[in-house]
Backbone as ProteinMPNN parsed JSONL, in Angstrom:
{"seq_chain_A": "MTPDLVLFDCDGVLVDSEAVTNRIIQENLAARGLSLPLEQIVTLFVGGTMAGVRDTAHSMGATLESNWLDLIYGEMFAGLAAQCEVIPGVSNVLDHLDHAHIPYAVCSNGPHAKMDITLTACGLKERFDGRIYSREDVPAPKPAPDVYLYAAKLANIAPARCVVIEDSPTGAKAGKAAGMRTFGYVAETDPTRLAPICDALFDDMAKLPKLLHLPHAAVAQS", "coords_chain_A": {"N_chain_A": [[130.893, 90.793, 149.68], [129.72, 87.059, 149.79], [129.299, 85.075, 146.865], [125.155, 83.638, 145.722], [125.462, 82.181, 144.232], [127.847, 80.971, 141.338], [128.659, 81.465, 138.818], [130.361, 79.918, 135.356], [132.523, 80.427, 132.33], [133.415, 78.839, 129.581], [135.608, 77.645, 127.913], [139.079, 78.672, 128.567], [138.298, 78.935, 130.811], [137.21, 76.977, 132.629], [138.511, 74.921, 130.767], [141.271, 74.559, 129.446], [141.33, 75.25, 126.466], [141.683, 77.052, 124.594], [144.404, 77.406, 123.051], [144.617, 75.64, 121.847], [142.487, 75.543, 119.963], [142.775, 77.682, 118.535], [144.777, 77.399, 117.484], [143.976, 75.799, 115.097], [142.022, 76.942, 113.913], [143.846, 79.766, 112.987], [145.185, 77.942, 110.832], [142.928, 76.591, 109.335], [141.928, 79.016, 108.329], [144.438, 80.149, 107.124], [144.325, 78.113, 105.091], [142.579, 78.926, 103.726], [142.63, 80.993, 102.352], [143.48, 82.939, 103.975], [145.562, 84.389, 106.145], [146.366, 84.982, 109.536], [148.355, 86.195, 112.299], [148.756, 84.732, 115.072], [147.864, 86.567, 117.756], [146.158, 87.953, 116.265], [144.082, 86.482, 115.95], [143.733, 86.331, 118.056], [142.366, 87.89, 118.987], [140.468, 88.888, 117.409], [139.258, 86.944, 118.078], [138.422, 85.153, 120.277], [136.257, 84.044, 123.059], [133.626, 84.736, 121.847], [131.232, 83.829, 118.905], [131.285, 80.385, 117.014], [130.25, 81.206, 114.025], [130.189, 83.827, 113.95], [133.302, 84.457, 113.327], [133.028, 82.895, 111.224], [131.735, 84.971, 109.515], [133.406, 87.202, 110.409], [136.452, 86.223, 108.734], [134.602, 86.492, 106.755], [134.366, 87.928, 106.31], [137.304, 89.599, 105.646], [138.345, 87.863, 103.747], [138.339, 85.736, 103.386], [138.061, 82.506, 102.122], [135.485, 80.572, 102.511], [134.137, 77.266, 102.708], [129.732, 76.543, 101.574], [129.852, 75.269, 104.12], [130.686, 75.139, 106.088], [131.52, 75.685, 108.972], [130.742, 72.692, 109.808], [133.013, 72.068, 108.523], [135.141, 73.247, 110.347], [134.209, 72.845, 113.032], [134.52, 69.866, 113.409], [136.397, 69.405, 113.511], [138.228, 70.953, 115.326], [136.6, 69.828, 117.487], [137.8, 66.504, 117.464], [140.237, 67.878, 117.637], [140.233, 68.702, 120.31], [139.247, 66.989, 121.674], [141.623, 64.878, 121.768], [143.674, 66.84, 123.068], [142.354, 68.778, 125.019], [142.808, 70.101, 128.226], [141.99, 70.422, 132.041], [141.514, 73.792, 133.384], [144.4, 75.075, 135.568], [143.646, 73.539, 138.767], [141.378, 74.488, 138.788], [139.118, 72.502, 139.419], [140.071, 72.569, 142.317], [138.501, 74.904, 143.174], [136.053, 74.485, 143.046], [135.828, 72.05, 144.633], [135.325, 73.477, 147.285], [133.176, 75.718, 146.056], [131.691, 73.523, 146.694], [132.103, 72.54, 149.277], [130.789, 75.977, 150.731], [128.643, 74.973, 150.003], [127.231, 76.189, 147.658], [126.175, 76.8, 144.566], [126.345, 76.378, 141.399], [127.774, 77.219, 138.472], [127.835, 75.757, 134.144], [128.465, 78.393, 131.748], [128.463, 79.122, 128.123], [129.496, 80.542, 125.019], [130.186, 78.548, 123.099], [128.921, 75.428, 121.692], [126.496, 73.388, 122.506], [127.992, 70.23, 121.73], [130.168, 70.761, 121.935], [130.524, 72.083, 124.588], [130.444, 69.011, 125.871], [132.558, 67.584, 124.825], [134.862, 69.314, 125.801], [134.291, 69.332, 128.01], [134.361, 66.206, 129.522], [136.734, 65.916, 128.735], [138.253, 66.338, 130.329], [137.649, 65.402, 132.451], [134.962, 66.92, 134.209], [132.699, 67.173, 133.355], [130.263, 65.768, 134.87], [130.211, 67.451, 137.128], [128.787, 68.945, 136.073], [126.808, 68.626, 135.636], [123.415, 68.995, 134.845], [123.438, 71.789, 134.447], [124.64, 73.274, 132.84], [125.356, 75.011, 130.51], [124.638, 76.655, 127.231], [124.817, 78.976, 124.278], [122.728, 77.729, 122.355], [120.857, 77.453, 123.927], [119.324, 80.43, 124.245], [118.455, 82.933, 123.617], [119.989, 84.994, 121.73], [124.055, 85.192, 121.806], [126.46, 85.818, 124.01], [127.488, 88.975, 123.358], [125.604, 89.411, 124.436], [123.272, 89.617, 127.109], [121.906, 86.827, 127.414], [122.517, 84.207, 128.123], [123.647, 83.988, 130.863], [121.304, 85.123, 132.264], [119.45, 83.367, 131.93], [120.556, 80.63, 133.617], [120.743, 81.862, 135.648], [117.56, 82.641, 136.217], [117.092, 79.82, 136.147], [118.532, 79.111, 138.321], [116.554, 80.043, 140.126], [117.741, 82.12, 141.773], [118.926, 85.96, 141.859], [120.563, 87.773, 139.309], [122.059, 89.675, 140.707], [123.171, 88.333, 142.745], [125.135, 86.542, 142.366], [128.101, 85.97, 141.067], [130.272, 86.142, 137.806], [132.7, 83.804, 136.606], [135.163, 84.902, 133.864], [136.373, 85.164, 130.354], [137.514, 87.173, 128.672], [136.863, 89.88, 126.861], [133.495, 89.826, 125.546], [132.263, 88.491, 126.99], [132.53, 89.229, 129.22], [131.259, 91.528, 129.323], [128.758, 90.435, 128.892], [128.848, 88.981, 131.277], [128.373, 91.133, 132.786], [126.474, 92.937, 131.467], [124.437, 91.181, 132.021], [123.796, 91.828, 134.581], [125.146, 91.335, 136.666], [128.028, 90.47, 139.271], [131.441, 91.088, 137.629], [134.118, 89.057, 136.89], [136.929, 89.082, 136.175], [139.504, 86.707, 134.601], [142.699, 86.243, 134.26], [145.088, 84.441, 133.451], [145.702, 84.097, 130.532], [144.967, 86.419, 129.173], [145.144, 89.543, 127.977], [145.145, 91.147, 130.706], [144.822, 94.76, 129.984], [142.114, 94.014, 128.56], [140.373, 93.895, 129.729], [139.971, 94.982, 132.613], [138.536, 97.315, 132.023], [136.093, 96.514, 131.831], [135.994, 94.823, 134.131], [134.568, 93.42, 137.588], [136.568, 92.676, 139.107], [140.412, 91.195, 138.965], [142.4, 88.074, 138.394], [145.223, 86.362, 138.629], [145.247, 83.668, 139.057], [143.676, 80.4, 139.743], [144.088, 79.748, 142.22], [142.881, 81.872, 143.401], [140.91, 82.348, 143.909], [138.337, 81.738, 144.955], [139.681, 82.869, 147.806], [139.028, 86.277, 146.716], [135.993, 85.238, 146.397], [134.717, 85.207, 148.983], [134.48, 83.154, 149.806], [133.023, 81.093, 152.967], [135.236, 80.748, 155.726], [135.677, 78.534, 156.937], [134.576, 76.69, 154.924], [137.496, 77.343, 153.043], [138.978, 76.381, 155.307], [138.58, 73.483, 154.839], [139.332, 71.976, 152.465]], "CA_chain_A": [[129.263, 89.565, 149.988], [129.985, 85.727, 149.016], [127.715, 85.34, 145.818], [124.728, 82.657, 145.889], [125.523, 81.847, 142.602], [128.581, 81.541, 140.329], [128.066, 81.094, 136.725], [132.029, 80.111, 135.043], [132.352, 80.486, 131.173], [133.901, 77.377, 129.968], [136.832, 77.843, 127.34], [139.589, 80.047, 128.344], [138.106, 79.479, 132.355], [137.181, 75.66, 133.359], [139.248, 74.271, 130.124], [142.34, 75.064, 128.711], [140.674, 74.366, 125.154], [141.567, 78.124, 123.165], [145.177, 77.761, 121.927], [144.115, 74.587, 119.948], [140.648, 75.64, 118.651], [142.682, 79.322, 118.306], [145.711, 77.607, 116.201], [143.115, 74.812, 114.049], [141.344, 77.939, 112.738], [145.272, 79.755, 112.184], [145.323, 77.215, 110.073], [142.435, 76.745, 108.985], [142.179, 79.725, 107.658], [145.157, 80.405, 105.794], [144.392, 76.95, 103.818], [141.531, 79.068, 102.814], [143.357, 82.482, 102.291], [143.197, 84.335, 104.998], [146.382, 84.254, 106.991], [146.499, 86.185, 110.234], [149.016, 86.387, 113.467], [147.511, 83.973, 116.39], [147.562, 87.241, 118.395], [144.704, 88.343, 115.48], [143.098, 85.172, 116.138], [142.275, 85.575, 119.393], [141.538, 89.413, 119.488], [139.522, 89.128, 116.765], [138.238, 85.675, 117.672], [138.416, 84.758, 121.742], [134.737, 84.554, 122.806], [132.729, 84.933, 119.747], [131.182, 82.074, 117.846], [131.763, 80.5, 115.298], [129.518, 82.322, 112.93], [130.766, 85.123, 114.261], [134.162, 83.876, 113.236], [133.464, 82.528, 109.8], [131.574, 85.57, 109.111], [134.117, 87.66, 110.424], [136.234, 85.559, 108.074], [134.471, 86.104, 105.332], [134.514, 89.809, 105.397], [138.132, 89.896, 104.737], [138.867, 87.499, 102.367], [138.425, 84.392, 103.187], [136.827, 81.761, 101.001], [134.797, 79.66, 103.088], [132.524, 76.141, 101.449], [129.213, 76.247, 102.705], [129.96, 73.8, 105.074], [132.498, 75.519, 106.644], [130.983, 75.876, 109.979], [130.392, 71.367, 109.969], [134.562, 71.217, 108.645], [135.601, 73.619, 111.33], [133.648, 72.391, 114.106], [134.772, 68.867, 113.375], [138.588, 69.419, 112.984], [138.087, 71.81, 116.61], [136.382, 68.963, 118.4], [138.704, 66.146, 117.015], [141.521, 68.025, 118.08], [140.04, 69.077, 121.859], [139.323, 65.286, 122.345], [142.73, 64.878, 122.503], [144.73, 67.479, 123.234], [142.039, 69.728, 125.953], [143.239, 69.998, 129.474], [141.63, 70.722, 132.726], [142.94, 74.818, 133.443], [144.869, 74.415, 136.74], [142.678, 74.769, 140.552], [140.02, 74.553, 138.549], [138.906, 71.334, 140.559], [139.82, 72.572, 144.081], [137.557, 75.978, 142.881], [134.955, 73.059, 143.078], [136.09, 71.497, 145.907], [135.469, 74.929, 148.25], [131.564, 76.753, 145.83], [130.339, 71.945, 147.42], [132.436, 72.285, 151.054], [129.675, 75.949, 151.065], [126.882, 74.374, 149.225], [126.976, 77.722, 146.736], [125.634, 75.821, 143.44], [127.505, 77.067, 140.108], [126.914, 76.462, 136.366], [128.894, 76.518, 132.96], [127.307, 79.161, 130.446], [129.768, 78.732, 126.917], [129.179, 81.12, 124.099], [129.963, 77.479, 122.272], [127.399, 74.476, 121.297], [126.462, 71.846, 123.716], [128.729, 69.573, 121.527], [132.105, 70.578, 122.074], [131.408, 71.612, 125.724], [130.348, 67.525, 125.868], [133.766, 66.74, 124.838], [136.103, 69.207, 126.257], [134.297, 69.567, 129.621], [134.289, 65.124, 129.435], [137.679, 65.72, 128.661], [138.7, 67.082, 131.704], [136.69, 64.921, 133.852], [134.239, 68.207, 134.695], [130.791, 67.053, 132.854], [129.084, 65.449, 136.362], [130.994, 68.15, 138.247], [128.366, 70.581, 136.16], [125.209, 67.69, 134.992], [122.148, 69.218, 134.991], [123.798, 73.265, 135.174], [125.257, 73.397, 131.107], [124.181, 75.999, 129.46], [125.287, 76.87, 125.436], [124.273, 80.2, 123.231], [121.948, 77.375, 122.016], [119.624, 77.833, 124.851], [119.152, 81.191, 124.715], [117.636, 83.948, 121.63], [121.341, 86.475, 122.338], [125.444, 85.044, 122.187], [127.716, 86.642, 124.52], [127.902, 89.368, 124.48], [124.196, 89.877, 125.18], [122.94, 89.196, 128.814], [120.955, 85.941, 127.403], [122.889, 82.754, 128.808], [123.617, 84.586, 132.309], [119.951, 86.173, 133.065], [118.592, 82.45, 132.08], [121.442, 80.242, 134.636], [120.646, 82.521, 136.966], [116.397, 82.371, 136.164], [116.889, 78.712, 136.207], [119.132, 78.556, 140.093], [116.529, 81.052, 140.716], [118.803, 83.117, 141.813], [118.561, 86.958, 141.105], [121.352, 87.959, 138.995], [122.685, 90.652, 142.075], [123.728, 87.809, 143.479], [125.104, 86.521, 141.279], [129.221, 86.487, 139.693], [130.617, 85.489, 136.984], [134.214, 84.137, 135.916], [135.064, 85.154, 132.294], [139.166, 85.383, 130.509], [137.158, 87.841, 127.108], [135.689, 90.981, 126.777], [132.384, 89.019, 125.256], [131.771, 87.18, 128.27], [132.487, 90.012, 130.262], [130.273, 91.823, 128.699], [127.965, 89.559, 128.983], [127.862, 89.663, 132.502], [128.415, 92.674, 133.369], [125.041, 93.579, 131.104], [122.654, 90.351, 132.913], [123.912, 92.602, 136.197], [125.818, 90.325, 138.052], [129.436, 91.134, 139.297], [132.182, 89.871, 137.148], [135.532, 88.825, 137.953], [138.381, 89.264, 135.254], [140.691, 85.935, 135.214], [144.105, 86.859, 133.393], [146.158, 83.605, 133.422], [146.105, 83.53, 129.389], [144.54, 87.78, 128.64], [145.799, 90.597, 128.834], [145.098, 92.314, 131.37], [144.24, 95.609, 129.906], [141.715, 94.333, 127.334], [139.987, 92.809, 130.549], [140.229, 95.33, 133.318], [137.611, 98.769, 132.299], [134.871, 95.832, 132.251], [135.171, 92.917, 134.657], [135.277, 93.95, 138.624], [138.035, 92.443, 139.842], [141.236, 90.054, 137.955], [143.059, 87.439, 139.511], [145.993, 85.269, 137.3], [145.317, 81.959, 139.161], [142.26, 79.729, 140.048], [143.354, 79.523, 143.513], [142.379, 83.427, 144.074], [139.535, 82.424, 143.337], [138.166, 81.817, 145.823], [139.263, 84.435, 148.476], [138.055, 87.111, 145.944], [134.483, 85.009, 146.408], [134.6, 85.76, 150.109], [133.874, 82.041, 151.131], [133.234, 80.887, 154.045], [136.881, 80.068, 155.951], [135.311, 76.816, 157.353], [134.987, 75.957, 153.611], [138.407, 77.106, 152.362], [139.915, 75.305, 155.244], [138.975, 71.869, 154.948], [140.133, 72.081, 150.896]], "C_chain_A": [[129.728, 87.981, 148.95], [128.666, 85.543, 148.294], [126.493, 83.577, 146.299], [125.035, 81.579, 144.415], [126.688, 82.058, 142.01], [128.273, 81.04, 139.195], [129.914, 81.242, 136.301], [131.501, 79.87, 133.129], [133.114, 79.486, 131.29], [135.103, 76.527, 128.798], [137.761, 79.563, 127.945], [140.031, 79.642, 130.57], [138.019, 77.977, 133.516], [138.76, 74.787, 132.597], [140.326, 75.031, 129.383], [142.266, 74.547, 127.494], [141.349, 75.182, 123.687], [143.179, 77.836, 122.788], [145.806, 76.568, 121.332], [143.603, 75.499, 119.28], [141.789, 76.836, 117.636], [144.459, 79.006, 116.824], [144.87, 76.403, 115.071], [142.741, 76.661, 113.634], [141.959, 79.246, 112.662], [144.888, 79.06, 110.692], [144.471, 77.188, 109.274], [142.426, 77.366, 107.519], [143.442, 80.437, 106.055], [144.883, 78.948, 105.099], [143.527, 77.627, 102.983], [141.487, 80.933, 102.285], [143.243, 82.976, 102.281], [144.183, 83.911, 105.861], [147.086, 85.312, 107.699], [147.552, 85.474, 111.553], [148.46, 85.391, 114.288], [147.718, 85.338, 117.303], [146.465, 88.144, 117.456], [143.541, 87.3, 115.966], [142.666, 85.214, 116.834], [142.329, 87.278, 119.721], [140.946, 89.387, 118.566], [137.94, 87.676, 117.122], [137.89, 85.61, 119.269], [137.122, 84.977, 122.019], [133.522, 84.285, 122.25], [132.072, 83.511, 119.555], [131.837, 81.562, 116.639], [131.269, 80.517, 114.275], [130.119, 83.289, 113.19], [132.217, 85.072, 113.364], [134.432, 83.394, 111.699], [132.877, 84.219, 109.047], [132.874, 86.661, 108.715], [135.898, 87.842, 108.739], [136.422, 85.942, 106.741], [134.584, 87.21, 104.666], [136.315, 90.35, 105.025], [139.143, 89.013, 104.215], [138.463, 86.247, 102.59], [138.262, 83.51, 102.477], [136.401, 80.08, 101.507], [133.399, 78.16, 102.266], [131.587, 76.602, 102.56], [128.89, 75.961, 103.653], [130.763, 74.588, 105.862], [131.974, 75.091, 108.247], [131.368, 74.231, 110.454], [132.548, 71.121, 110.154], [135.011, 71.666, 110.121], [135.554, 72.571, 112.652], [134.296, 70.472, 114.025], [136.121, 68.277, 113.298], [138.938, 70.205, 114.219], [137.836, 69.718, 117.542], [137.23, 67.393, 117.945], [139.901, 66.3, 117.831], [141.434, 68.178, 119.676], [140.162, 67.878, 121.937], [140.519, 65.385, 122.552], [143.966, 65.485, 122.786], [144.077, 68.249, 124.414], [142.685, 69.111, 127.734], [142.5, 70.369, 130.743], [142.778, 72.972, 133.016], [142.831, 74.101, 134.545], [144.404, 75.01, 137.579], [141.445, 74.656, 140.396], [139.107, 73.655, 139.414], [138.751, 71.679, 142.358], [138.393, 74.086, 144.465], [135.989, 75.421, 143.536], [134.434, 72.642, 144.592], [135.144, 73.154, 147.026], [134.013, 75.993, 148.09], [131.089, 74.741, 147.069], [130.92, 72.399, 148.972], [131.217, 74.425, 151.403], [128.743, 75.849, 150.998], [126.086, 76.079, 148.515], [126.865, 76.904, 145.662], [126.669, 76.737, 142.267], [127.571, 76.231, 139.082], [127.749, 76.506, 135.355], [128.015, 77.524, 132.268], [128.62, 79.399, 128.884], [129.019, 79.961, 125.642], [129.642, 79.262, 122.172], [128.469, 76.76, 122.585], [127.712, 73.029, 122.903], [127.438, 70.875, 123.538], [130.257, 69.758, 121.886], [131.761, 70.733, 123.552], [131.456, 69.643, 125.915], [132.004, 67.424, 125.734], [135.378, 67.165, 125.405], [135.415, 68.94, 127.967], [134.461, 67.499, 130.219], [135.87, 64.708, 129.159], [138.4, 65.546, 130.097], [138.188, 67.37, 132.923], [135.655, 66.146, 134.64], [132.993, 68.024, 134.615], [129.975, 66.572, 133.951], [129.338, 66.101, 137.338], [129.01, 69.117, 137.89], [127.457, 69.999, 135.65], [123.773, 68.902, 135.887], [122.356, 71.117, 134.755], [124.358, 73.44, 133.45], [125.154, 74.606, 130.734], [125.093, 77.117, 128.572], [124.092, 78.066, 125.378], [123.274, 79.535, 122.785], [120.683, 77.23, 122.208], [119.159, 79.366, 124.586], [118.603, 81.936, 123.433], [119.254, 85.068, 120.975], [122.132, 84.983, 122.304], [125.41, 85.601, 123.002], [127.917, 87.515, 123.232], [126.851, 89.868, 125.312], [123.977, 89.453, 126.882], [121.85, 86.934, 128.705], [121.651, 84.775, 128.229], [122.758, 82.939, 129.622], [122.739, 84.607, 132.95], [119.08, 84.183, 133.299], [119.076, 81.183, 132.91], [120.281, 80.966, 136.11], [118.568, 82.774, 137.242], [116.11, 80.84, 136.61], [117.071, 78.384, 138.248], [117.898, 79.198, 141.078], [116.401, 81.892, 141.76], [118.589, 84.554, 141.493], [120.036, 86.949, 141.072], [122.382, 89.416, 139.748], [123.451, 89.837, 142.526], [124.435, 86.708, 142.86], [126.788, 86.963, 140.53], [129.246, 85.638, 139.046], [131.657, 85.679, 136.625], [134.779, 84.264, 134.328], [136.774, 85.582, 131.924], [138.481, 86.047, 128.896], [136.248, 88.583, 127.691], [134.599, 90.549, 126.255], [131.898, 88.832, 126.183], [131.551, 88.549, 129.515], [131.079, 91.242, 130.764], [129.106, 91.528, 128.877], [127.647, 89.789, 130.541], [127.338, 90.738, 132.873], [126.605, 93.741, 132.781], [123.92, 92.786, 132.03], [123.128, 91.153, 134.767], [124.546, 91.904, 137.139], [127.822, 91.196, 138.434], [130.156, 90.669, 138.687], [133.32, 89.579, 137.784], [136.522, 87.845, 136.123], [139.072, 87.613, 134.688], [141.24, 86.229, 133.607], [145.61, 86.159, 132.58], [147.099, 83.751, 131.981], [145.66, 85.496, 129.222], [144.832, 89.051, 129.206], [144.419, 91.47, 129.476], [143.826, 93.566, 131.187], [143.131, 95.458, 128.938], [140.17, 94.207, 128.847], [139.229, 94.428, 131.883], [139.234, 96.846, 132.97], [136.192, 98.098, 131.978], [134.723, 95.385, 133.178], [135.888, 94.194, 136.58], [136.013, 93.949, 139.79], [138.597, 91.173, 138.855], [141.461, 89.336, 139.421], [143.416, 86.316, 138.125], [146.209, 83.821, 137.752], [144.187, 81.852, 140.135], [142.422, 79.302, 142.206], [143.559, 80.769, 144.627], [141.454, 83.366, 144.511], [138.646, 82.413, 144.849], [138.033, 83.106, 147.859], [138.433, 85.408, 147.874], [136.816, 86.856, 145.754], [134.407, 84.622, 147.657], [133.755, 84.77, 150.278], [133.781, 81.747, 152.296], [135.048, 80.091, 154.619], [136.381, 78.241, 156.634], [135.389, 76.272, 156.357], [136.249, 76.115, 152.979], [139.601, 76.078, 153.31], [139.742, 73.816, 155.069], [139.489, 71.763, 153.595], [141.125, 71.465, 150.88]], "O_chain_A": [[129.97, 87.928, 147.744], [127.508, 85.7, 148.68], [126.917, 82.647, 146.986], [124.709, 80.475, 143.979], [126.971, 83.254, 141.938], [127.528, 80.105, 138.898], [130.644, 82.162, 136.668], [130.465, 79.329, 132.742], [133.559, 79.045, 132.349], [135.396, 75.332, 128.776], [137.468, 80.757, 127.877], [141.011, 79.822, 131.292], [138.481, 77.85, 134.65], [139.693, 74.273, 133.214], [140.105, 76.082, 128.781], [142.925, 73.546, 127.209], [141.54, 74.763, 122.546], [143.208, 78.272, 121.637], [146.842, 76.384, 120.693], [144.019, 76.132, 118.31], [141.731, 76.911, 116.408], [144.961, 79.7, 115.939], [145.519, 76.277, 114.033], [143.54, 77.348, 112.998], [141.18, 80.146, 112.35], [144.41, 79.621, 109.707], [144.806, 77.701, 108.207], [142.645, 76.949, 106.381], [143.362, 80.85, 104.898], [145.738, 78.868, 104.217], [143.438, 77.327, 101.793], [140.584, 81.718, 101.997], [142.939, 83.803, 101.422], [143.823, 82.936, 106.52], [147.883, 86.148, 107.274], [147.486, 84.258, 111.728], [147.273, 85.259, 113.99], [147.778, 84.66, 118.329], [145.931, 89.085, 118.043], [142.361, 87.501, 116.255], [141.578, 84.68, 117.048], [142.32, 87.667, 120.889], [140.402, 90.484, 118.687], [136.764, 87.481, 116.817], [136.816, 86.17, 119.489], [136.581, 85.927, 121.454], [132.62, 83.478, 122.475], [132.404, 82.41, 119.996], [132.544, 82.005, 115.735], [131.773, 79.823, 113.392], [130.801, 83.66, 112.234], [132.143, 85.925, 112.479], [135.497, 83.426, 111.081], [133.541, 84.659, 108.108], [133.305, 86.974, 107.605], [136.267, 88.826, 108.098], [137.355, 85.922, 105.938], [134.754, 87.569, 103.501], [136.552, 91.302, 104.282], [140.36, 89.193, 104.178], [138.205, 85.654, 101.542], [138.433, 84.16, 101.445], [136.762, 78.965, 101.13], [132.341, 78.211, 101.638], [131.866, 76.919, 103.716], [127.815, 76.243, 104.183], [131.829, 74.04, 106.142], [132.182, 73.914, 108.541], [132.19, 74.157, 111.367], [133.226, 70.562, 111.016], [135.235, 70.834, 111.001], [136.414, 71.824, 113.118], [134.404, 70.042, 115.174], [136.656, 67.184, 113.111], [140.162, 70.23, 114.34], [138.624, 68.855, 117.93], [136.957, 66.971, 119.069], [140.488, 65.442, 118.489], [142.408, 67.841, 120.35], [141.269, 67.483, 122.303], [140.8, 66.007, 123.576], [145.065, 64.93, 122.782], [144.971, 68.619, 125.175], [142.882, 67.967, 128.146], [141.97, 71.337, 130.198], [143.962, 73.287, 132.896], [142.069, 73.183, 134.85], [144.375, 76.233, 137.719], [140.55, 74.672, 141.241], [138.312, 74.243, 140.147], [137.944, 71.345, 143.226], [137.684, 74.246, 145.458], [135.16, 75.946, 144.279], [133.432, 72.76, 145.298], [133.919, 73.179, 146.905], [133.58, 76.733, 148.974], [130.317, 74.803, 148.026], [130.06, 72.594, 149.831], [130.717, 74.316, 152.522], [127.865, 76.396, 151.666], [125.063, 76.728, 148.734], [127.676, 75.987, 145.79], [127.537, 77.577, 142.505], [127.467, 75.02, 138.885], [128.615, 77.368, 135.506], [126.796, 77.358, 132.293], [129.678, 79.984, 129.119], [127.789, 80.001, 125.631], [129.423, 79.165, 120.965], [127.468, 77.099, 123.217], [128.464, 72.376, 123.626], [127.966, 70.41, 124.548], [131.186, 68.965, 122.042], [132.331, 69.895, 124.251], [132.545, 69.092, 126.079], [132.616, 67.143, 126.764], [136.408, 66.503, 125.53], [136.046, 68.433, 128.895], [134.691, 67.409, 131.425], [136.285, 63.556, 129.286], [138.956, 64.588, 130.635], [138.101, 68.255, 133.774], [135.733, 66.116, 135.869], [132.167, 68.46, 135.417], [128.834, 67.035, 133.959], [128.941, 65.736, 138.445], [128.265, 69.633, 138.723], [126.878, 70.786, 134.901], [123.485, 69.303, 137.015], [121.321, 71.762, 134.922], [123.98, 74.602, 133.304], [124.019, 74.905, 131.105], [125.866, 78.005, 128.934], [123.028, 78.18, 125.987], [122.371, 80.341, 122.562], [119.734, 77.018, 121.453], [117.993, 79.307, 124.975], [118.389, 81.368, 122.362], [119.321, 85.688, 119.914], [121.573, 83.916, 122.558], [124.337, 86.18, 123.174], [128.389, 87.033, 122.203], [126.916, 90.471, 126.384], [124.861, 88.959, 127.582], [121.419, 86.195, 129.59], [120.988, 84.498, 129.227], [121.751, 82.376, 130.052], [122.824, 84.259, 134.128], [118.444, 83.779, 134.273], [118.133, 80.411, 133.079], [119.511, 80.606, 137.0], [118.211, 83.06, 138.385], [115.127, 80.56, 137.295], [116.338, 77.841, 139.075], [117.921, 79.096, 142.305], [115.442, 82.284, 142.425], [117.817, 84.553, 140.533], [120.776, 86.519, 141.956], [123.308, 89.958, 139.145], [124.56, 90.272, 142.834], [123.825, 85.676, 143.14], [126.912, 87.887, 139.726], [128.661, 84.565, 139.191], [132.104, 86.78, 136.302], [134.601, 83.216, 133.707], [137.756, 85.989, 132.546], [138.897, 85.461, 127.897], [135.341, 88.384, 128.5], [134.025, 91.525, 126.737], [130.697, 89.105, 126.182], [130.678, 88.705, 130.368], [130.416, 91.582, 131.744], [128.3, 92.442, 129.043], [126.715, 90.425, 131.033], [126.217, 91.141, 133.181], [125.951, 94.639, 133.311], [122.939, 93.278, 132.589], [122.651, 90.826, 135.853], [124.375, 91.994, 138.355], [128.45, 92.12, 137.918], [130.009, 89.45, 138.779], [133.549, 89.772, 138.978], [136.604, 86.79, 135.494], [138.688, 87.844, 133.542], [140.732, 86.361, 132.493], [146.506, 86.577, 131.847], [148.323, 83.664, 131.876], [146.803, 85.937, 129.109], [144.806, 89.502, 130.35], [143.4, 92.04, 129.086], [142.696, 93.635, 131.67], [142.885, 96.486, 128.308], [139.026, 94.547, 128.544], [138.035, 94.724, 131.838], [139.278, 97.593, 133.948], [135.203, 98.821, 131.852], [133.562, 95.275, 133.572], [136.778, 95.021, 136.779], [136.145, 94.616, 140.817], [137.893, 90.403, 138.203], [141.156, 89.541, 140.596], [142.746, 85.773, 137.247], [146.946, 82.983, 137.232], [143.79, 82.658, 140.977], [141.622, 78.903, 143.052], [143.989, 80.858, 145.777], [140.99, 84.092, 145.391], [138.557, 83.379, 145.606], [137.178, 83.649, 148.559], [137.275, 85.548, 148.268], [136.15, 87.688, 145.137], [133.959, 83.477, 147.717], [132.612, 84.933, 150.706], [134.701, 82.254, 152.938], [135.738, 79.239, 154.059], [136.928, 77.138, 156.598], [136.137, 75.294, 156.342], [136.494, 75.17, 152.23], [140.524, 75.392, 152.871], [140.687, 73.032, 155.153], [140.568, 71.19, 153.74], [141.812, 71.428, 149.859]]}, "name": "protein", "num_of_chains": 1, "seq": "MTPDLVLFDCDGVLVDSEAVTNRIIQENLAARGLSLPLEQIVTLFVGGTMAGVRDTAHSMGATLESNWLDLIYGEMFAGLAAQCEVIPGVSNVLDHLDHAHIPYAVCSNGPHAKMDITLTACGLKERFDGRIYSREDVPAPKPAPDVYLYAAKLANIAPARCVVIEDSPTGAKAGKAAGMRTFGYVAETDPTRLAPICDALFDDMAKLPKLLHLPHAAVAQS"}
């Protein structure tokens, strides 16, 4: 089935931001008494919220300031503005969707301020203009389905006609809870973490147009 709406997660799906943010989180927490290997940072925190990072890190013994969220976001925003890059192949996928006249949006657990930095740095902000949604816009973050249902409602498209593109178990659970087909992007994610949740997995954005069953004419034009 060709979808009527494609909903992308942001970090790790559209923008290559997670390596930067994971390193910043690792160094920040180590300076506050909690040293964790990078693999554990990924397992514990990728796909969640920074408030969740704060709560988990505190429970594990980190000594965090009352304004830690402001401090870590400041570090992250500076790092992302300098280093964030677009995921290879994303622009081509969006070209395919445009040719097929299929709308798309971004739905993230991150705040709008962070997406403003990453999407702008990667040259994607204008392509998603007016269709950038955050957990700040809804009652509950992923793995709750709220942000995906919100995007579908605004587009007036039934959830069953939407496809979600995710790279984390947290986000994939949100897509499935929304009643949407969910495809897992596993270029940097252990496929075994997403396979039990997603309807399909792919490791290269070049494979996504075919996975979405886009009309052949649309693919040929790109």
